[in-house]
Short mmCIF file of C-alpha atoms in Angstrom, two decimals:
data_model
loop_
_atom_site.label_atom_id
_atom_site.label_comp_id
_atom_site.label_asym_id
_atom_site.label_seq_id
_atom_site.Cartn_x
_atom_site.Cartn_y
_atom_site.Cartn_z
CA UNK A 14 -6.38 16.05 -15.74
CA UNK A 15 -7.69 19.14 -13.94
CA UNK A 16 -10.04 19.09 -11.01
CA UNK A 17 -12.58 20.83 -13.26
CA UNK A 18 -12.55 17.81 -15.59
CA UNK A 19 -13.34 15.49 -12.71
CA UNK A 20 -16.16 17.73 -11.58
CA UNK A 21 -17.56 17.89 -15.12
CA UNK A 22 -17.42 14.11 -15.41
CA UNK A 23 -19.27 13.76 -12.09
CA UNK A 24 -21.96 16.21 -13.14
CA UNK A 25 -22.42 14.52 -16.52
CA UNK A 26 -22.53 10.93 -15.24
CA UNK A 27 -24.86 11.59 -12.33
CA UNK A 28 -26.89 14.43 -13.95
CA UNK A 29 -26.21 16.66 -10.97
CA UNK A 30 -25.14 20.24 -11.35
CA UNK A 31 -24.24 21.34 -7.84
CA UNK A 32 -20.51 21.69 -7.25
CA UNK A 33 -19.17 18.42 -5.75
CA UNK A 34 -16.36 18.04 -3.23
CA UNK A 35 -13.06 16.32 -4.11
CA UNK A 36 -11.08 13.98 -1.87
CA UNK A 37 -7.73 12.25 -2.41
CA UNK A 38 -5.85 9.33 -0.90
CA UNK A 39 -2.35 8.44 -2.15
CA UNK A 40 -0.79 5.13 -2.95
CA UNK A 41 2.31 4.13 -1.04
CA UNK A 42 5.73 2.66 -1.47
CA UNK A 43 7.54 0.85 1.27
CA UNK A 44 11.21 1.82 1.38
CA UNK A 45 12.11 -1.25 3.43
CA UNK A 46 10.43 -3.60 5.90
CA UNK A 47 8.42 -6.01 3.74
CA UNK A 48 6.07 -8.63 5.22
CA UNK A 49 7.01 -7.43 8.69
CA UNK A 50 3.78 -5.57 9.42
CA UNK A 51 1.61 -8.58 10.26
CA UNK A 52 4.57 -10.05 12.15
CA UNK A 53 4.52 -7.20 14.67
CA UNK A 54 7.62 -5.54 13.26
CA UNK A 55 8.67 -2.23 11.76
CA UNK A 56 7.91 -0.89 8.29
CA UNK A 57 9.18 2.25 6.57
CA UNK A 58 6.60 3.45 4.04
CA UNK A 59 5.93 6.77 2.35
CA UNK A 60 2.83 8.07 0.56
CA UNK A 61 3.31 9.00 -3.08
CA UNK A 62 1.76 11.54 -5.44
CA UNK A 63 -0.22 8.91 -7.37
CA UNK A 64 -3.50 7.95 -5.78
CA UNK A 65 -7.29 7.81 -5.85
CA UNK A 66 -9.61 10.79 -6.27
CA UNK A 67 -13.23 10.71 -5.12
CA UNK A 68 -15.73 13.36 -6.25
CA UNK A 69 -18.92 13.28 -4.20
CA UNK A 70 -22.21 14.85 -3.17
CA UNK A 71 -24.75 13.73 -0.60
CA UNK A 72 -28.20 12.60 -1.73
CA UNK A 73 -31.61 13.07 -0.11
CA UNK A 74 -32.48 9.36 -0.10
CA UNK A 75 -30.65 6.22 1.05
CA UNK A 76 -29.16 5.34 -2.35
CA UNK A 77 -25.43 5.12 -2.99
CA UNK A 78 -24.32 5.39 -6.61
CA UNK A 79 -20.70 4.58 -7.44
CA UNK A 80 -18.85 5.08 -10.72
CA UNK A 81 -15.18 4.67 -11.64
CA UNK A 82 -13.48 6.30 -14.60
CA UNK A 83 -11.04 3.38 -14.44
CA UNK A 84 -13.79 0.78 -14.88
CA UNK A 85 -16.25 2.53 -17.16
CA UNK A 86 -17.56 -0.79 -18.43
CA UNK A 87 -19.12 -1.42 -15.01
CA UNK A 88 -21.29 1.68 -15.33
CA UNK A 89 -23.01 3.13 -12.27
CA UNK A 90 -23.22 0.61 -9.44
CA UNK A 91 -26.21 1.36 -7.26
CA UNK A 92 -26.80 0.09 -3.72
CA UNK A 93 -28.35 1.63 -0.64
CA UNK A 94 -27.47 1.97 3.01
CA UNK A 95 -29.45 -1.18 3.83
CA UNK A 96 -27.85 -3.48 1.19
CA UNK A 97 -24.09 -3.28 1.70
CA UNK A 98 -23.23 -6.98 1.73
CA UNK A 99 -20.27 -8.13 -0.36
CA UNK A 100 -21.22 -8.84 -3.96
CA UNK A 101 -18.60 -10.39 -6.23
CA UNK A 102 -20.27 -8.84 -9.28
CA UNK A 103 -19.56 -5.37 -7.90
CA UNK A 104 -15.79 -5.98 -8.12
CA UNK A 105 -13.94 -2.70 -7.29
CA UNK A 106 -17.02 -1.17 -5.65
CA UNK A 107 -16.83 -3.64 -2.78
CA UNK A 108 -13.98 -1.61 -1.28
CA UNK A 109 -16.04 1.57 -0.77
CA UNK A 110 -19.12 -0.49 0.13
CA UNK A 111 -17.17 -2.18 2.92
CA UNK A 112 -16.05 1.19 4.28
CA UNK A 113 -19.61 2.54 4.32
CA UNK A 114 -20.86 -0.61 6.05
CA UNK A 115 -18.28 -0.47 8.84
CA UNK A 116 -18.48 3.28 9.43
CA UNK A 117 -22.27 3.04 9.46
CA UNK A 118 -21.92 0.50 12.27
CA UNK A 119 -20.20 3.02 14.58
CA UNK A 120 -22.09 6.24 13.85
CA UNK A 121 -25.77 7.20 13.56
CA UNK A 122 -24.93 10.27 11.49
CA UNK A 123 -25.03 8.74 8.01
CA UNK A 124 -28.74 8.80 7.23
CA UNK A 125 -28.62 9.60 3.52
CA UNK A 126 -26.68 8.13 0.63
CA UNK A 127 -24.36 9.84 -1.83
CA UNK A 128 -23.12 9.87 -5.41
CA UNK A 129 -19.39 9.35 -5.93
CA UNK A 130 -17.08 9.24 -8.92
CA UNK A 131 -13.66 7.63 -8.46
CA UNK A 132 -10.56 8.15 -10.54
CA UNK A 133 -7.24 6.50 -9.76
CA UNK A 134 -3.86 7.07 -11.40
CA UNK A 135 -2.07 4.31 -9.48
CA UNK A 136 -1.10 1.61 -12.01
CA UNK A 137 -3.72 -1.09 -11.46
CA UNK A 138 -2.40 -4.25 -9.82
CA UNK A 139 1.07 -2.74 -9.39
CA UNK A 140 1.41 -3.32 -5.66
CA UNK A 141 1.32 0.38 -4.72
CA UNK A 142 -1.78 -0.27 -2.64
CA UNK A 143 -4.66 0.93 -4.78
CA UNK A 144 -7.09 -1.05 -2.61
CA UNK A 145 -6.14 0.72 0.62
CA UNK A 146 -6.15 4.01 -1.31
CA UNK A 147 -9.78 3.60 -2.37
CA UNK A 148 -10.73 2.50 1.14
CA UNK A 149 -9.07 5.50 2.76
CA UNK A 150 -10.40 8.05 0.27
CA UNK A 151 -13.88 6.69 0.95
CA UNK A 152 -13.29 6.95 4.70
CA UNK A 153 -12.16 10.58 4.45
CA UNK A 154 -15.08 11.34 2.13
CA UNK A 155 -17.59 9.97 4.66
CA UNK A 156 -15.84 11.71 7.54
CA UNK A 157 -15.98 15.11 5.84
CA UNK A 158 -19.34 14.86 4.02
CA UNK A 159 -21.20 13.78 7.14
CA UNK A 160 -19.07 15.73 9.68
CA UNK A 161 -18.26 12.58 11.66
CA UNK A 162 -15.01 13.88 13.25
CA UNK A 163 -13.49 10.40 13.13
CA UNK A 164 -10.08 9.90 14.67
CA UNK A 165 -7.60 9.22 11.85
CA UNK A 166 -6.12 6.14 13.55
CA UNK A 167 -9.64 4.78 14.04
CA UNK A 168 -10.32 5.31 10.34
CA UNK A 169 -7.09 3.49 9.47
CA UNK A 170 -8.10 0.53 11.66
CA UNK A 171 -11.55 0.42 10.06
CA UNK A 172 -9.94 0.33 6.61
CA UNK A 173 -7.71 -2.58 7.60
CA UNK A 174 -10.71 -4.39 9.10
CA UNK A 175 -12.59 -4.00 5.80
CA UNK A 176 -9.61 -5.41 3.89
CA UNK A 177 -9.35 -8.39 6.27
CA UNK A 178 -12.98 -9.31 6.88
CA UNK A 179 -15.06 -7.84 4.05
CA UNK A 180 -12.62 -8.25 1.14
CA UNK A 181 -10.91 -11.31 2.65
CA UNK A 182 -7.23 -10.33 2.35
CA UNK A 183 -5.34 -10.96 5.58
CA UNK A 184 -3.10 -7.89 5.27
CA UNK A 185 -1.37 -5.87 7.97
CA UNK A 186 -1.98 -2.23 8.78
CA UNK A 187 0.96 -0.67 6.93
CA UNK A 188 -0.85 0.33 3.73
CA UNK A 189 -3.73 2.10 5.40
CA UNK A 190 -1.42 3.75 7.93
CA UNK A 191 0.97 5.10 5.31
CA UNK A 192 -1.94 6.39 3.21
CA UNK A 193 -3.78 7.89 6.16
CA UNK A 194 -0.78 9.45 7.91
CA UNK A 195 1.54 10.30 5.00
CA UNK A 196 3.53 13.53 5.10
CA UNK A 197 5.13 15.38 2.21
CA UNK A 198 8.87 14.61 1.82
CA UNK A 199 8.83 12.25 4.80
CA UNK A 200 8.77 8.50 5.32
CA UNK A 201 7.19 6.91 8.38
CA UNK A 202 8.95 4.41 10.64
CA UNK A 203 5.97 2.52 12.03
CA UNK A 204 5.95 -0.09 14.79
CA UNK A 205 3.09 -2.27 13.57
CA UNK A 206 2.79 -3.85 17.00
CA UNK A 207 2.13 -0.64 18.96
CA UNK A 208 1.31 1.81 16.10
CA UNK A 209 3.96 4.14 17.47
CA UNK A 210 5.51 6.05 14.58
CA UNK A 211 8.27 8.48 13.71
CA UNK A 212 8.41 10.78 10.68
CA UNK A 213 11.79 10.67 8.96
CA UNK A 214 12.73 13.48 6.52
CA UNK A 215 13.69 12.03 3.15
CA UNK A 216 16.82 13.98 2.22
CA UNK A 217 17.85 12.19 -0.94
CA UNK A 218 20.32 14.87 -2.05
CA UNK A 219 21.08 14.17 -5.72
CA UNK A 220 19.17 10.88 -5.91
CA UNK A 221 15.64 9.99 -6.95
CA UNK A 222 13.43 7.08 -5.95
CA UNK A 223 12.41 5.43 -9.20
CA UNK A 224 9.38 3.13 -9.16
CA UNK A 225 9.82 0.26 -11.62
CA UNK A 226 6.53 -1.41 -12.55
CA UNK A 227 7.06 -4.91 -13.93
CA UNK A 228 3.60 -4.66 -15.53
CA UNK A 229 2.89 -8.12 -14.22
CA UNK A 230 -0.40 -7.71 -12.41
CA UNK A 231 -0.64 -9.11 -8.95
CA UNK A 232 -3.95 -10.19 -7.50
CA UNK A 233 -3.35 -10.08 -3.77
CA UNK A 234 -6.49 -11.92 -2.70
CA UNK A 235 -5.60 -14.81 -5.02
CA UNK A 236 -1.88 -14.82 -4.27
CA UNK A 237 0.12 -16.72 -1.70
CA UNK A 238 -0.01 -13.78 0.69
CA UNK A 239 -2.32 -15.52 3.17
CA UNK A 240 -0.16 -18.65 2.91
CA UNK A 241 2.95 -16.69 3.95
CA UNK A 242 1.10 -15.26 6.91
CA UNK A 243 0.05 -18.75 8.01
CA UNK A 244 3.63 -19.99 7.74
CA UNK A 245 4.83 -17.16 9.98
CA UNK A 246 2.06 -17.87 12.49
CA UNK A 247 3.13 -21.52 12.68
CA UNK A 248 6.74 -20.49 13.22
CA UNK A 249 5.70 -18.10 15.98
CA UNK A 250 3.62 -20.82 17.66
CA UNK A 251 6.60 -23.18 17.62
CA UNK A 252 8.82 -20.53 19.20
CA UNK A 253 6.21 -19.70 21.85
CA UNK A 254 6.64 -23.17 23.33
CA UNK A 255 9.86 -21.88 24.89
CA UNK A 256 9.83 -18.11 24.37
CA UNK A 257 7.56 -15.45 25.83
CA UNK A 258 6.91 -13.55 22.62
CA UNK A 259 3.79 -12.15 21.04
CA UNK A 260 5.17 -11.58 17.53
CA UNK A 261 8.19 -12.56 15.46
CA UNK A 262 8.98 -8.84 15.53
CA UNK A 263 9.79 -9.19 19.24
CA UNK A 264 12.92 -11.20 18.42
CA UNK A 265 16.44 -9.89 17.89
CA UNK A 266 18.58 -11.67 15.32
CA UNK A 267 20.70 -13.27 18.05
CA UNK A 268 17.68 -14.57 19.94
CA UNK A 269 16.16 -15.95 16.76
CA UNK A 270 19.37 -17.74 15.78
CA UNK A 271 19.62 -19.29 19.26
CA UNK A 272 16.06 -20.63 19.08
CA UNK A 273 15.28 -21.23 15.41
CA UNK A 274 15.66 -25.00 15.94
CA UNK A 275 12.29 -24.88 17.73
CA UNK A 276 10.56 -24.23 14.40
CA UNK A 277 9.64 -27.70 13.16
CA UNK A 278 9.20 -26.98 9.47
CA UNK A 279 12.20 -25.83 7.42
CA UNK A 280 10.07 -23.62 5.18
CA UNK A 281 8.44 -21.94 8.19
CA UNK A 282 11.93 -21.32 9.59
CA UNK A 283 12.96 -19.50 6.41
CA UNK A 284 9.85 -17.33 6.55
CA UNK A 285 10.54 -16.44 10.18
CA UNK A 286 14.18 -15.67 9.38
CA UNK A 287 13.08 -13.11 6.83
CA UNK A 288 10.64 -11.48 9.26
CA UNK A 289 13.28 -11.15 12.00
CA UNK A 290 16.19 -10.03 9.80
CA UNK A 291 14.01 -7.63 7.79
CA UNK A 292 12.79 -6.03 10.99
CA UNK A 293 16.39 -5.42 12.06
CA UNK A 294 17.23 -3.97 8.63
CA UNK A 295 14.30 -1.57 8.86
CA UNK A 296 15.44 -0.10 12.18
CA UNK A 297 18.97 0.18 10.79
CA UNK A 298 17.59 1.95 7.69
CA UNK A 299 16.13 4.75 9.82
CA UNK A 300 19.52 5.26 11.47
CA UNK A 301 21.17 5.32 8.04
CA UNK A 302 18.82 8.04 6.77
CA UNK A 303 19.18 10.06 9.96
CA UNK A 304 22.97 9.91 9.48
CA UNK A 305 22.52 10.84 5.80
CA UNK A 306 24.24 7.56 4.85
CA UNK A 307 22.46 6.75 1.60
CA UNK A 308 25.06 4.15 0.67
CA UNK A 309 24.23 2.06 3.74
CA UNK A 310 20.53 2.57 3.09
CA UNK A 311 21.02 1.24 -0.45
CA UNK A 312 22.89 -1.82 0.82
CA UNK A 313 20.02 -2.57 3.19
CA UNK A 314 17.58 -2.33 0.28
CA UNK A 315 19.63 -4.89 -1.64
CA UNK A 316 19.77 -7.26 1.33
CA UNK A 317 16.02 -6.91 1.73
CA UNK A 318 15.36 -8.01 -1.84
CA UNK A 319 17.64 -11.02 -1.57
CA UNK A 320 15.85 -12.11 1.60
CA UNK A 321 12.46 -11.70 -0.08
CA UNK A 322 13.76 -13.72 -3.01
CA UNK A 323 15.36 -16.62 -1.16
CA UNK A 324 13.82 -16.81 2.33
CA UNK A 325 10.32 -15.47 1.75
CA UNK A 326 10.04 -16.49 -1.92
CA UNK A 327 7.65 -13.75 -3.03
CA UNK A 328 9.56 -12.12 -5.89
CA UNK A 329 9.38 -14.13 -9.12
CA UNK A 330 11.27 -13.79 -12.40
CA UNK A 331 9.85 -10.36 -13.29
CA UNK A 332 10.83 -8.63 -10.04
CA UNK A 333 14.19 -10.41 -9.86
CA UNK A 334 15.00 -9.43 -13.45
CA UNK A 335 14.17 -5.76 -13.01
CA UNK A 336 16.00 -5.47 -9.68
CA UNK A 337 19.08 -7.26 -11.02
CA UNK A 338 19.12 -4.93 -14.01
CA UNK A 339 18.88 -1.93 -11.68
CA UNK A 340 21.83 -3.20 -9.63
CA UNK A 341 23.97 -3.20 -12.79
CA UNK A 342 23.40 0.47 -13.55
CA UNK A 343 26.19 2.92 -12.58
CA UNK A 344 25.59 4.98 -9.48
CA UNK A 345 22.55 3.05 -8.28
CA UNK A 346 22.75 2.73 -4.50
CA UNK A 347 20.13 0.05 -4.05
CA UNK A 348 17.02 -1.61 -5.43
CA UNK A 349 14.35 -3.94 -4.09
CA UNK A 350 10.81 -5.11 -4.67
CA UNK A 351 8.16 -3.14 -2.79
CA UNK A 352 4.73 -4.35 -1.74
CA UNK A 353 3.58 -7.90 -1.24
CA UNK A 354 5.43 -9.26 -4.28
CA UNK A 355 4.23 -11.80 -6.85
CA UNK A 356 4.61 -9.12 -9.53
CA UNK A 357 3.97 -5.42 -9.13
CA UNK A 358 6.72 -2.90 -8.47
CA UNK A 359 10.28 -2.46 -7.33
CA UNK A 360 12.08 0.74 -6.33
CA UNK A 361 15.62 1.95 -6.95
CA UNK A 362 17.75 4.78 -5.56
CA UNK A 363 19.15 6.39 -8.71
CA UNK A 364 21.38 9.45 -9.31
CA UNK A 365 19.05 12.22 -10.48
CA UNK A 366 21.15 13.01 -13.55
CA UNK A 367 21.08 9.37 -14.68
CA UNK A 368 17.38 8.61 -14.36
CA UNK A 369 16.62 8.68 -18.09
CA UNK A 370 19.55 6.43 -18.99
CA UNK A 371 18.58 4.14 -16.11
CA UNK A 372 15.03 3.77 -17.43
CA UNK A 373 16.24 2.99 -20.97
CA UNK A 374 18.88 0.47 -19.94
CA UNK A 375 16.82 -1.36 -17.34
CA UNK A 376 13.86 -1.60 -19.69
CA UNK A 377 16.04 -2.99 -22.47
CA UNK A 378 17.34 -5.77 -20.21
CA UNK A 379 13.88 -6.44 -18.82
CA UNK A 380 12.17 -6.59 -22.22
CA UNK A 381 14.81 -8.94 -23.65
CA UNK A 382 14.23 -11.45 -20.84
CA UNK A 383 10.52 -11.01 -20.02
CA UNK A 384 9.13 -10.12 -23.45
CA UNK A 385 7.28 -6.89 -22.67
CA UNK A 386 8.08 -3.42 -21.36
CA UNK A 387 8.29 -2.22 -17.80
CA UNK A 388 7.05 1.24 -16.76
CA UNK A 389 8.98 3.80 -14.72
CA UNK A 390 7.93 6.68 -12.47
CA UNK A 391 9.92 9.05 -10.29
CA UNK A 392 8.25 8.96 -6.90
CA UNK A 393 7.23 12.28 -5.39
CA UNK A 394 6.57 11.81 -1.68
CA UNK A 395 3.28 13.54 -0.85
CA UNK A 396 0.68 14.01 1.86
CA UNK A 397 -1.79 11.48 3.20
CA UNK A 398 -5.54 11.26 2.59
CA UNK A 399 -7.39 14.57 2.66
CA UNK A 400 -10.03 16.80 1.09
CA UNK A 401 -8.67 18.90 -1.77
CA UNK A 402 -9.18 22.50 -2.71
CA UNK A 403 -11.50 22.92 -5.65
CA UNK A 404 -8.99 23.93 -8.25
CA UNK A 405 -5.74 22.58 -9.52
CA UNK A 406 -4.18 19.91 -11.68
CA UNK A 407 -3.90 16.23 -10.83
#
């Protein structure tokens, strides 16, 4: 789809013929470091070329009209600046509404509403963070349309706050950070405790990152995500009886092993083990990439998936099947689930000249066991959320 098509759709749907502005926020993959963000550990995400587009114009009144090409059946959802409370019937539109509500609370400069058309090409429910993408594209839209000059980290924190308090998903900051701060052909090593970050060039040589979508939708708000977070918080509280720590991410593997007996519940202990070991793997993964050791990086990916499968228990038959099939393919250096789990996507590091055979073979194995096809995408690592030039192809 060309930008012109999006503009035409906006003008047709809203009966407005001025030229609108176009904004974009990517989705993200996490190379390694899963469920470590809310445990004060490291993550290693990258923004991808798929994402959410927002086409917008300011209005002269206080109305906000929202429309999504992905949810045409919802039609135009109309609210105004004074009625931004969560409304279950508004479904997807609650994400932008929450962003407007929170940004409105910190600035007096939004005095008129706007019309906005959204279009996303992130597979819905795939675990590539479409929710944070729509939040961040709305934040950038507001920042630019109303000349707010918001600090990008502040905008990222607002987006996470909306996810936690307005939407009700107790997620960490990784998704919004990766989407807000993404850089073309780079991953980000992020300390979720301090928000200190390092850009790491992704020199994959003759390999591609292949995204494998299980096509099992995952509904994060209804999943066991919040349950896992509670289990980790209990484990941390048990450890704090004897240890001066703020997060599980503060622990080395050795210190965890010496004190894990303090965690009363066996299940909580397994969850904490994953958080600590995964954090160590993530730091090691940066060193592997800096040393151009893709084989070690792939091994760490494999270890990560096994930990998510057995200690954190967030994979499921679909993700385990597709990752196991990927491991069997010649030349594949590593594969793991990415995102919160419970369906969604996995990633694999595949020789560039074998990508097509990889897709065919993995899908055959997956379909035989699961009963329906998976989908495959080669991940291009792109920039973070921004306003776009007015011409080009999506």
